[in-house]
PDB file of C-alpha atoms and ligand atoms in Angstrom:
ATOM      1  CA  MET A   1     -78.189  15.869   4.394  1.00  0.00           C
ATOM      2  CA  ALA A   2     -78.864  17.106   7.913  1.00  0.00           C
ATOM      3  CA  LEU A   3     -76.138  19.002   9.738  1.00  0.00           C
ATOM      4  CA  ASN A   4     -75.779  19.076  13.519  1.00  0.00           C
ATOM      5  CA  VAL A   5     -73.439  21.416  15.377  1.00  0.00           C
ATOM      6  CA  ILE A   6     -72.396  21.672  19.017  1.00  0.00           C
ATOM      7  CA  MET A   7     -71.034  25.071  20.049  1.00  0.00           C
ATOM      8  CA  MET A   8     -68.697  24.410  22.944  1.00  0.00           C
ATOM      9  CA  GLY A   9     -66.824  26.954  24.983  1.00  0.00           C
ATOM     10  CA  PRO A  10     -66.911  28.812  28.297  1.00  0.00           C
ATOM     11  CA  PRO A  11     -69.640  31.301  29.251  1.00  0.00           C
ATOM     12  CA  GLY A  12     -69.066  34.526  27.331  1.00  0.00           C
ATOM     13  CA  ALA A  13     -67.243  32.858  24.420  1.00  0.00           C
ATOM     14  CA  GLY A  14     -69.936  34.029  21.982  1.00  0.00           C
ATOM     15  CA  LYS A  15     -71.643  30.641  21.522  1.00  0.00           C
ATOM     16  CA  GLY A  16     -75.176  32.056  21.650  1.00  0.00           C
ATOM     17  CA  THR A  17     -74.515  34.839  19.143  1.00  0.00           C
ATOM     18  CA  GLN A  18     -72.746  32.576  16.674  1.00  0.00           C
ATOM     19  CA  ALA A  19     -75.167  29.670  17.132  1.00  0.00           C
ATOM     20  CA  GLY A  20     -78.102  32.003  16.377  1.00  0.00           C
ATOM     21  CA  ARG A  21     -76.476  33.457  13.279  1.00  0.00           C
ATOM     22  CA  PHE A  22     -75.313  30.119  11.890  1.00  0.00           C
ATOM     23  CA  ALA A  23     -78.674  28.425  12.482  1.00  0.00           C
ATOM     24  CA  ARG A  24     -80.527  31.328  10.810  1.00  0.00           C
ATOM     25  CA  GLU A  25     -78.255  31.335   7.778  1.00  0.00           C
ATOM     26  CA  ARG A  26     -78.417  27.550   7.277  1.00  0.00           C
ATOM     27  CA  GLY A  27     -82.088  27.059   8.170  1.00  0.00           C
ATOM     28  CA  LEU A  28     -81.269  24.892  11.195  1.00  0.00           C
ATOM     29  CA  LEU A  29     -82.950  24.716  14.580  1.00  0.00           C
ATOM     30  CA  LYS A  30     -81.065  26.530  17.348  1.00  0.00           C
ATOM     31  CA  ILE A  31     -81.413  25.170  20.853  1.00  0.00           C
ATOM     32  CA  SER A  32     -80.023  27.068  23.830  1.00  0.00           C
ATOM     33  CA  THR A  33     -80.590  25.185  27.082  1.00  0.00           C
ATOM     34  CA  GLY A  34     -79.934  28.362  29.112  1.00  0.00           C
ATOM     35  CA  ASP A  35     -82.670  30.189  27.136  1.00  0.00           C
ATOM     36  CA  ILE A  36     -85.085  27.270  27.578  1.00  0.00           C
ATOM     37  CA  LEU A  37     -84.520  27.349  31.344  1.00  0.00           C
ATOM     38  CA  ARG A  38     -84.857  31.167  31.546  1.00  0.00           C
ATOM     39  CA  GLU A  39     -88.113  31.028  29.532  1.00  0.00           C
ATOM     40  CA  GLY A  40     -89.324  28.269  31.858  1.00  0.00           C
ATOM     41  CA  ILE A  41     -88.576  30.472  34.865  1.00  0.00           C
ATOM     42  CA  LYS A  42     -90.541  33.354  33.334  1.00  0.00           C
ATOM     43  CA  ALA A  43     -93.462  30.972  32.775  1.00  0.00           C
ATOM     44  CA  ARG A  44     -92.986  29.582  36.321  1.00  0.00           C
ATOM     45  CA  LEU A  45     -92.704  25.974  35.117  1.00  0.00           C
ATOM     46  CA  PRO A  46     -91.900  23.723  38.105  1.00  0.00           C
ATOM     47  CA  VAL A  47     -88.870  22.087  36.466  1.00  0.00           C
ATOM     48  CA  ALA A  48     -87.325  25.479  35.653  1.00  0.00           C
ATOM     49  CA  MET A  49     -88.145  26.909  39.080  1.00  0.00           C
ATOM     50  CA  ARG A  50     -86.234  24.007  40.652  1.00  0.00           C
ATOM     51  CA  ALA A  51     -83.286  24.797  38.353  1.00  0.00           C
ATOM     52  CA  LYS A  52     -83.302  28.511  39.187  1.00  0.00           C
ATOM     53  CA  GLU A  53     -81.496  28.215  42.496  1.00  0.00           C
ATOM     54  CA  LEU A  54     -78.628  26.294  40.862  1.00  0.00           C
ATOM     55  CA  MET A  55     -78.479  28.739  37.947  1.00  0.00           C
ATOM     56  CA  ASP A  56     -78.319  31.731  40.307  1.00  0.00           C
ATOM     57  CA  ARG A  57     -75.307  30.143  41.993  1.00  0.00           C
ATOM     58  CA  GLY A  58     -73.618  29.319  38.672  1.00  0.00           C
ATOM     59  CA  GLU A  59     -73.936  25.567  39.196  1.00  0.00           C
ATOM     60  CA  LEU A  60     -75.165  22.972  36.727  1.00  0.00           C
ATOM     61  CA  VAL A  61     -78.666  21.553  36.593  1.00  0.00           C
ATOM     62  CA  ASP A  62     -78.746  17.739  36.847  1.00  0.00           C
ATOM     63  CA  ASP A  63     -78.074  15.644  33.749  1.00  0.00           C
ATOM     64  CA  ALA A  64     -81.383  13.741  33.779  1.00  0.00           C
ATOM     65  CA  THR A  65     -83.403  16.983  33.669  1.00  0.00           C
ATOM     66  CA  MET A  66     -81.260  18.559  30.944  1.00  0.00           C
ATOM     67  CA  ILE A  67     -81.174  15.434  28.766  1.00  0.00           C
ATOM     68  CA  ALA A  68     -84.965  15.081  29.000  1.00  0.00           C
ATOM     69  CA  ILE A  69     -85.447  18.734  27.930  1.00  0.00           C
ATOM     70  CA  VAL A  70     -83.124  18.410  24.928  1.00  0.00           C
ATOM     71  CA  ARG A  71     -84.409  14.992  23.858  1.00  0.00           C
ATOM     72  CA  GLU A  72     -88.011  16.226  23.857  1.00  0.00           C
ATOM     73  CA  ARG A  73     -87.055  19.255  21.737  1.00  0.00           C
ATOM     74  CA  LEU A  74     -84.911  17.344  19.238  1.00  0.00           C
ATOM     75  CA  MET A  75     -87.518  14.658  18.661  1.00  0.00           C
ATOM     76  CA  ARG A  76     -89.870  17.215  17.087  1.00  0.00           C
ATOM     77  CA  PRO A  77     -90.022  17.263  13.258  1.00  0.00           C
ATOM     78  CA  ASP A  78     -88.309  20.662  12.903  1.00  0.00           C
ATOM     79  CA  ALA A  79     -85.018  19.124  14.113  1.00  0.00           C
ATOM     80  CA  ARG A  80     -84.828  16.663  11.219  1.00  0.00           C
ATOM     81  CA  ARG A  81     -82.928  19.116   8.986  1.00  0.00           C
ATOM     82  CA  GLY A  82     -80.346  19.551  11.710  1.00  0.00           C
ATOM     83  CA  PHE A  83     -79.657  21.703  14.738  1.00  0.00           C
ATOM     84  CA  VAL A  84     -77.170  23.912  16.529  1.00  0.00           C
ATOM     85  CA  LEU A  85     -76.748  23.342  20.263  1.00  0.00           C
ATOM     86  CA  ASP A  86     -75.684  26.210  22.534  1.00  0.00           C
ATOM     87  CA  GLY A  87     -74.956  25.327  26.174  1.00  0.00           C
ATOM     88  CA  PHE A  88     -75.471  21.591  25.734  1.00  0.00           C
ATOM     89  CA  PRO A  89     -73.767  19.177  26.310  1.00  0.00           C
ATOM     90  CA  ARG A  90     -71.934  20.388  29.416  1.00  0.00           C
ATOM     91  CA  THR A  91     -70.989  17.002  30.912  1.00  0.00           C
ATOM     92  CA  VAL A  92     -69.838  13.652  29.534  1.00  0.00           C
ATOM     93  CA  PRO A  93     -73.211  11.918  30.215  1.00  0.00           C
ATOM     94  CA  GLN A  94     -74.931  14.745  28.289  1.00  0.00           C
ATOM     95  CA  ALA A  95     -72.471  14.266  25.405  1.00  0.00           C
ATOM     96  CA  GLU A  96     -73.206  10.531  25.330  1.00  0.00           C
ATOM     97  CA  ALA A  97     -76.909  11.364  25.203  1.00  0.00           C
ATOM     98  CA  VAL A  98     -76.369  13.654  22.181  1.00  0.00           C
ATOM     99  CA  ASP A  99     -74.885  10.741  20.204  1.00  0.00           C
ATOM    100  CA  THR A 100     -77.942   8.604  20.931  1.00  0.00           C
ATOM    101  CA  ILE A 101     -80.369  11.433  20.155  1.00  0.00           C
ATOM    102  CA  VAL A 102     -78.655  12.253  16.814  1.00  0.00           C
ATOM    103  CA  ALA A 103     -78.944   8.616  15.742  1.00  0.00           C
ATOM    104  CA  GLU A 104     -82.686   8.701  16.491  1.00  0.00           C
ATOM    105  CA  CYS A 105     -83.379  12.215  15.195  1.00  0.00           C
ATOM    106  CA  ASN A 106     -81.700  12.632  11.780  1.00  0.00           C
ATOM    107  CA  ASN A 107     -78.447  10.618  11.787  1.00  0.00           C
ATOM    108  CA  GLY A 108     -76.563  13.539  10.201  1.00  0.00           C
ATOM    109  CA  PRO A 109     -72.925  14.366  10.970  1.00  0.00           C
ATOM    110  CA  LEU A 110     -72.218  15.936  14.376  1.00  0.00           C
ATOM    111  CA  ILE A 111     -69.726  18.819  14.230  1.00  0.00           C
ATOM    112  CA  ILE A 112     -68.164  19.985  17.481  1.00  0.00           C
ATOM    113  CA  VAL A 113     -66.726  23.499  17.577  1.00  0.00           C
ATOM    114  CA  ASP A 114     -64.717  24.528  20.637  1.00  0.00           C
ATOM    115  CA  MET A 115     -64.627  28.331  20.933  1.00  0.00           C
ATOM    116  CA  ARG A 116     -61.539  29.453  22.857  1.00  0.00           C
ATOM    117  CA  VAL A 117     -61.338  32.807  24.688  1.00  0.00           C
ATOM    118  CA  PRO A 118     -58.934  33.710  27.552  1.00  0.00           C
ATOM    119  CA  ASP A 119     -60.480  33.980  31.054  1.00  0.00           C
ATOM    120  CA  HIS A 120     -59.783  37.704  31.594  1.00  0.00           C
ATOM    121  CA  GLU A 121     -61.616  38.504  28.356  1.00  0.00           C
ATOM    122  CA  LEU A 122     -64.591  36.334  29.398  1.00  0.00           C
ATOM    123  CA  VAL A 123     -64.913  38.108  32.759  1.00  0.00           C
ATOM    124  CA  ARG A 124     -64.756  41.474  30.996  1.00  0.00           C
ATOM    125  CA  ARG A 125     -67.404  40.496  28.420  1.00  0.00           C
ATOM    126  CA  LEU A 126     -69.828  38.975  30.943  1.00  0.00           C
ATOM    127  CA  ALA A 127     -69.579  41.867  33.401  1.00  0.00           C
ATOM    128  CA  SER A 128     -70.738  44.284  30.691  1.00  0.00           C
ATOM    129  CA  ARG A 129     -73.246  41.990  28.940  1.00  0.00           C
ATOM    130  CA  LEU A 130     -76.900  43.046  28.865  1.00  0.00           C
ATOM    131  CA  ILE A 131     -79.860  40.993  27.746  1.00  0.00           C
ATOM    132  CA  CYS A 132     -83.420  41.962  26.888  1.00  0.00           C
ATOM    133  CA  ALA A 133     -85.807  41.301  29.779  1.00  0.00           C
ATOM    134  CA  ARG A 134     -88.602  40.641  27.277  1.00  0.00           C
ATOM    135  CA  CYS A 135     -87.121  38.505  24.453  1.00  0.00           C
ATOM    136  CA  GLY A 136     -83.873  37.319  26.053  1.00  0.00           C
ATOM    137  CA  THR A 137     -81.634  38.477  23.173  1.00  0.00           C
ATOM    138  CA  ASN A 138     -78.103  39.626  23.965  1.00  0.00           C
ATOM    139  CA  ALA A 139     -77.905  43.406  23.452  1.00  0.00           C
ATOM    140  CA  GLU A 140     -75.495  44.575  20.799  1.00  0.00           C
ATOM    141  CA  PRO A 141     -72.733  46.606  22.457  1.00  0.00           C
ATOM    142  CA  SER A 142     -72.868  50.210  21.304  1.00  0.00           C
ATOM    143  CA  THR A 143     -70.236  51.070  18.716  1.00  0.00           C
ATOM    144  CA  GLU A 144     -70.366  54.727  19.685  1.00  0.00           C
ATOM    145  CA  GLY A 145     -68.411  54.987  22.896  1.00  0.00           C
ATOM    146  CA  PRO A 146     -69.001  53.130  26.152  1.00  0.00           C
ATOM    147  CA  SER A 147     -72.729  53.870  26.447  1.00  0.00           C
ATOM    148  CA  THR A 148     -74.967  50.878  25.776  1.00  0.00           C
ATOM    149  CA  PRO A 149     -78.290  51.134  23.955  1.00  0.00           C
ATOM    150  CA  ALA A 150     -81.156  51.761  26.400  1.00  0.00           C
ATOM    151  CA  VAL A 151     -83.602  49.301  24.858  1.00  0.00           C
ATOM    152  CA  CYS A 152     -83.504  46.054  22.863  1.00  0.00           C
ATOM    153  CA  ALA A 153     -82.946  46.713  19.149  1.00  0.00           C
ATOM    154  CA  LYS A 154     -85.191  43.758  18.277  1.00  0.00           C
ATOM    155  CA  CYS A 155     -88.302  44.302  20.423  1.00  0.00           C
ATOM    156  CA  GLY A 156     -87.808  47.538  22.408  1.00  0.00           C
ATOM    157  CA  GLY A 157     -87.729  45.631  25.729  1.00  0.00           C
ATOM    158  CA  GLU A 158     -85.755  46.779  28.761  1.00  0.00           C
ATOM    159  CA  LEU A 159     -82.078  45.757  28.891  1.00  0.00           C
ATOM    160  CA  VAL A 160     -80.924  44.137  32.114  1.00  0.00           C
ATOM    161  CA  GLN A 161     -77.931  42.233  33.459  1.00  0.00           C
ATOM    162  CA  ARG A 162     -78.447  38.471  33.678  1.00  0.00           C
ATOM    163  CA  ALA A 163     -78.800  37.340  37.316  1.00  0.00           C
ATOM    164  CA  ASP A 164     -75.762  35.071  36.889  1.00  0.00           C
ATOM    165  CA  ASP A 165     -73.515  37.619  35.119  1.00  0.00           C
ATOM    166  CA  ASN A 166     -72.268  39.335  38.302  1.00  0.00           C
ATOM    167  CA  GLU A 167     -68.566  38.843  38.945  1.00  0.00           C
ATOM    168  CA  ASP A 168     -68.775  36.271  41.789  1.00  0.00           C
ATOM    169  CA  VAL A 169     -71.172  34.015  39.897  1.00  0.00           C
ATOM    170  CA  VAL A 170     -69.147  34.429  36.683  1.00  0.00           C
ATOM    171  CA  ARG A 171     -66.031  33.153  38.491  1.00  0.00           C
ATOM    172  CA  GLU A 172     -68.025  30.168  39.799  1.00  0.00           C
ATOM    173  CA  ARG A 173     -69.362  29.436  36.292  1.00  0.00           C
ATOM    174  CA  LEU A 174     -65.827  29.493  34.900  1.00  0.00           C
ATOM    175  CA  LYS A 175     -64.705  27.055  37.643  1.00  0.00           C
ATOM    176  CA  VAL A 176     -67.647  24.758  36.860  1.00  0.00           C
ATOM    177  CA  TYR A 177     -66.718  24.957  33.180  1.00  0.00           C
ATOM    178  CA  GLU A 178     -63.116  23.887  33.917  1.00  0.00           C
ATOM    179  CA  ARG A 179     -64.246  21.015  36.117  1.00  0.00           C
ATOM    180  CA  ALA A 180     -67.326  19.625  34.356  1.00  0.00           C
ATOM    181  CA  THR A 181     -67.278  20.792  30.742  1.00  0.00           C
ATOM    182  CA  LYS A 182     -63.595  20.928  29.730  1.00  0.00           C
ATOM    183  CA  PRO A 183     -63.336  17.103  29.977  1.00  0.00           C
ATOM    184  CA  LEU A 184     -65.648  17.082  26.965  1.00  0.00           C
ATOM    185  CA  VAL A 185     -62.697  18.177  24.852  1.00  0.00           C
ATOM    186  CA  ASP A 186     -61.100  14.772  25.584  1.00  0.00           C
ATOM    187  CA  PHE A 187     -64.392  13.074  24.792  1.00  0.00           C
ATOM    188  CA  TYR A 188     -64.486  14.709  21.329  1.00  0.00           C
ATOM    189  CA  ARG A 189     -60.830  15.392  20.476  1.00  0.00           C
ATOM    190  CA  GLU A 190     -60.227  12.277  18.351  1.00  0.00           C
ATOM    191  CA  ARG A 191     -63.314  12.717  16.174  1.00  0.00           C
ATOM    192  CA  PRO A 192     -62.735  13.861  12.579  1.00  0.00           C
ATOM    193  CA  THR A 193     -65.484  16.458  13.101  1.00  0.00           C
ATOM    194  CA  PHE A 194     -63.919  18.248  16.115  1.00  0.00           C
ATOM    195  CA  ARG A 195     -62.624  21.791  15.444  1.00  0.00           C
ATOM    196  CA  ILE A 196     -61.198  24.684  17.495  1.00  0.00           C
ATOM    197  CA  VAL A 197     -62.040  28.329  16.748  1.00  0.00           C
ATOM    198  CA  ASN A 198     -60.383  31.439  18.171  1.00  0.00           C
ATOM    199  CA  GLY A 199     -63.305  33.265  19.811  1.00  0.00           C
ATOM    200  CA  ALA A 200     -61.201  36.261  20.874  1.00  0.00           C
ATOM    201  CA  GLN A 201     -61.604  38.078  17.550  1.00  0.00           C
ATOM    202  CA  SER A 202     -64.229  40.377  16.092  1.00  0.00           C
ATOM    203  CA  LYS A 203     -67.674  38.810  15.678  1.00  0.00           C
ATOM    204  CA  GLU A 204     -67.273  38.925  11.880  1.00  0.00           C
ATOM    205  CA  ARG A 205     -63.919  37.120  11.948  1.00  0.00           C
ATOM    206  CA  VAL A 206     -65.240  34.472  14.317  1.00  0.00           C
ATOM    207  CA  ALA A 207     -68.233  33.983  12.011  1.00  0.00           C
ATOM    208  CA  HIS A 208     -65.987  33.535   8.979  1.00  0.00           C
ATOM    209  CA  GLU A 209     -63.705  31.070  10.784  1.00  0.00           C
ATOM    210  CA  LEU A 210     -66.693  29.112  12.091  1.00  0.00           C
ATOM    211  CA  ASP A 211     -68.336  28.804   8.677  1.00  0.00           C
ATOM    212  CA  THR A 212     -65.070  27.563   7.182  1.00  0.00           C
ATOM    213  CA  VAL A 213     -64.339  24.953   9.856  1.00  0.00           C
ATOM    214  CA  ILE A 214     -67.927  23.679   9.988  1.00  0.00           C
ATOM    215  CA  ASP A 215     -68.055  23.126   6.218  1.00  0.00           C
ATOM    216  CA  ASP A 216     -64.677  21.435   6.345  1.00  0.00           C
ATOM    217  CA  ALA A 217     -65.692  19.227   9.295  1.00  0.00           C
ATOM    218  CA  ALA A 218     -68.986  18.305   7.603  1.00  0.00           C
ATOM    219  CA  ALA A 219     -67.016  17.077   4.575  1.00  0.00           C
ATOM    220  CA  ALA A 220     -64.640  15.144   6.870  1.00  0.00           C
ATOM    221  CA  GLY A 221     -67.620  13.628   8.701  1.00  0.00           C
ATOM    222  CA  ALA A 222     -69.270  12.562   5.459  1.00  0.00           C
ATOM    223  CA  GLY A 223     -65.971  11.017   4.273  1.00  0.00           C
ATOM    224  CA  ALA A 224     -65.528   9.104   7.539  1.00  0.00           C
ATOM    225  CA  ARG A 225     -69.077   7.763   7.323  1.00  0.00           C
ATOM    226  CA  ALA A 226     -68.620   6.679   3.701  1.00  0.00           C
ATOM    227  CA  SER A 227     -65.439   4.751   4.487  1.00  0.00           C
ATOM    228  CA  ALA A 228     -67.044   3.192   7.580  1.00  0.00           C
ATOM    229  CA  ALA A 229     -69.959   2.066   5.408  1.00  0.00           C
ATOM    230  CA  VAL A 230     -67.595   0.546   2.804  1.00  0.00           C
ATOM    231  CA  SER A 231     -65.655  -1.333   5.529  1.00  0.00           C
ATOM    232  CA  SER A 232     -68.825  -2.724   7.061  1.00  0.00           C
ATOM    233  CA  GLN A 233     -70.077  -3.822   3.598  1.00  0.00           C
ATOM    234  CA  LYS A 234     -66.720  -5.527   2.983  1.00  0.00           C
ATOM    235  CA  ALA A 235     -66.888  -7.176   6.414  1.00  0.00           C
ATOM    236  CA  ALA A 236     -70.442  -8.369   5.683  1.00  0.00           C
ATOM    237  CA  ARG A 237     -69.325  -9.874   2.328  1.00  0.00           C
ATOM    238  CA  ALA A 238     -66.218 -11.565   3.826  1.00  0.00           C
TER     239      ALA A 238
HETATM  240  P1  AMP B   1     -76.158  29.533  29.825  1.00  0.00           P
HETATM  241  O1  AMP B   1     -77.189  30.518  29.395  1.00  0.00           O
HETATM  242  O2  AMP B   1     -75.847  28.493  28.790  1.00  0.00           O
HETATM  243  O3  AMP B   1     -74.907  30.183  30.364  1.00  0.00           O
HETATM  244  O4  AMP B   1     -76.808  28.714  31.051  1.00  0.00           O
HETATM  245  C1  AMP B   1     -77.184  29.357  32.238  1.00  0.00           C
HETATM  246  C2  AMP B   1     -77.293  28.344  33.365  1.00  0.00           C
HETATM  247  O5  AMP B   1     -78.303  27.360  33.050  1.00  0.00           O
HETATM  248  C3  AMP B   1     -76.044  27.527  33.639  1.00  0.00           C
HETATM  249  O6  AMP B   1     -75.113  28.220  34.475  1.00  0.00           O
HETATM  250  C4  AMP B   1     -76.631  26.297  34.328  1.00  0.00           C
HETATM  251  O7  AMP B   1     -77.007  26.576  35.656  1.00  0.00           O
HETATM  252  C5  AMP B   1     -77.918  26.070  33.525  1.00  0.00           C
HETATM  253  N1  AMP B   1     -77.660  25.200  32.344  1.00  0.00           N
HETATM  254  C6  AMP B   1     -77.806  25.527  31.029  1.00  0.00           C
HETATM  255  N2  AMP B   1     -77.494  24.497  30.228  1.00  0.00           N
HETATM  256  C7  AMP B   1     -77.145  23.476  31.047  1.00  0.00           C
HETATM  257  C8  AMP B   1     -76.697  22.143  30.826  1.00  0.00           C
HETATM  258  N3  AMP B   1     -76.540  21.650  29.582  1.00  0.00           N
HETATM  259  N4  AMP B   1     -76.416  21.374  31.914  1.00  0.00           N
HETATM  260  C9  AMP B   1     -76.576  21.849  33.167  1.00  0.00           C
HETATM  261  N5  AMP B   1     -76.979  23.089  33.454  1.00  0.00           N
HETATM  262  C10 AMP B   1     -77.261  23.919  32.405  1.00  0.00           C
END
């Protein structure tokens, strides 16, 4: 059965890293709306160029644009096995759209993982984060002292700071997260497939915790669907 995962959490929580790893290991499609927009800017696509100004200020791009981008991507055949979303949904209307899209795309369970990391740790991580100017991958922090690797380990591209990772914009992005995206926790909290993960641990520990909670939530989701199906069959017979 298909498996769909939403990685929720503030900027810098590690959503992109974990979404990429999980999707690779399970053969799922990973969609990062931030990456799609940044690629669009590199290619000078009009829709992405309009979004750029908002992104540079740390504000959100409008729901209609974002929903159209994600819908188009998830309606392609490679999403039928399931997907991992990084950076989407960020608002309640976007979350409502995901439910509709899942029903049309593969009807698999939707697991929501909320990655929690304290604000001071997020600011620290984002201020020192580097990405590859060529392929967009997050650079691995060097394990040998404070020096960071000079080039991307994957493609040899130049490592740069993201335009929106400077401290002022980071603070704005965290405010926007509190205001627009945190309400999503209330939207999802009651679902049997909602889980919280402590993102303030080593990458390996986070990965282990994520794998465990996603498998557990997938089983809970399947159970909830089975009992809903039995009740509706009973109701139809009555
Ligand atoms: P990210 O790489 O996920 O941190 O996204 C970078 C920026 O892209 C955000 O600060 C927003 O300006 C924009 N963005 C990405 N995803 C969304 C979304 N789902 N809704 C609105 N804006 C988004």
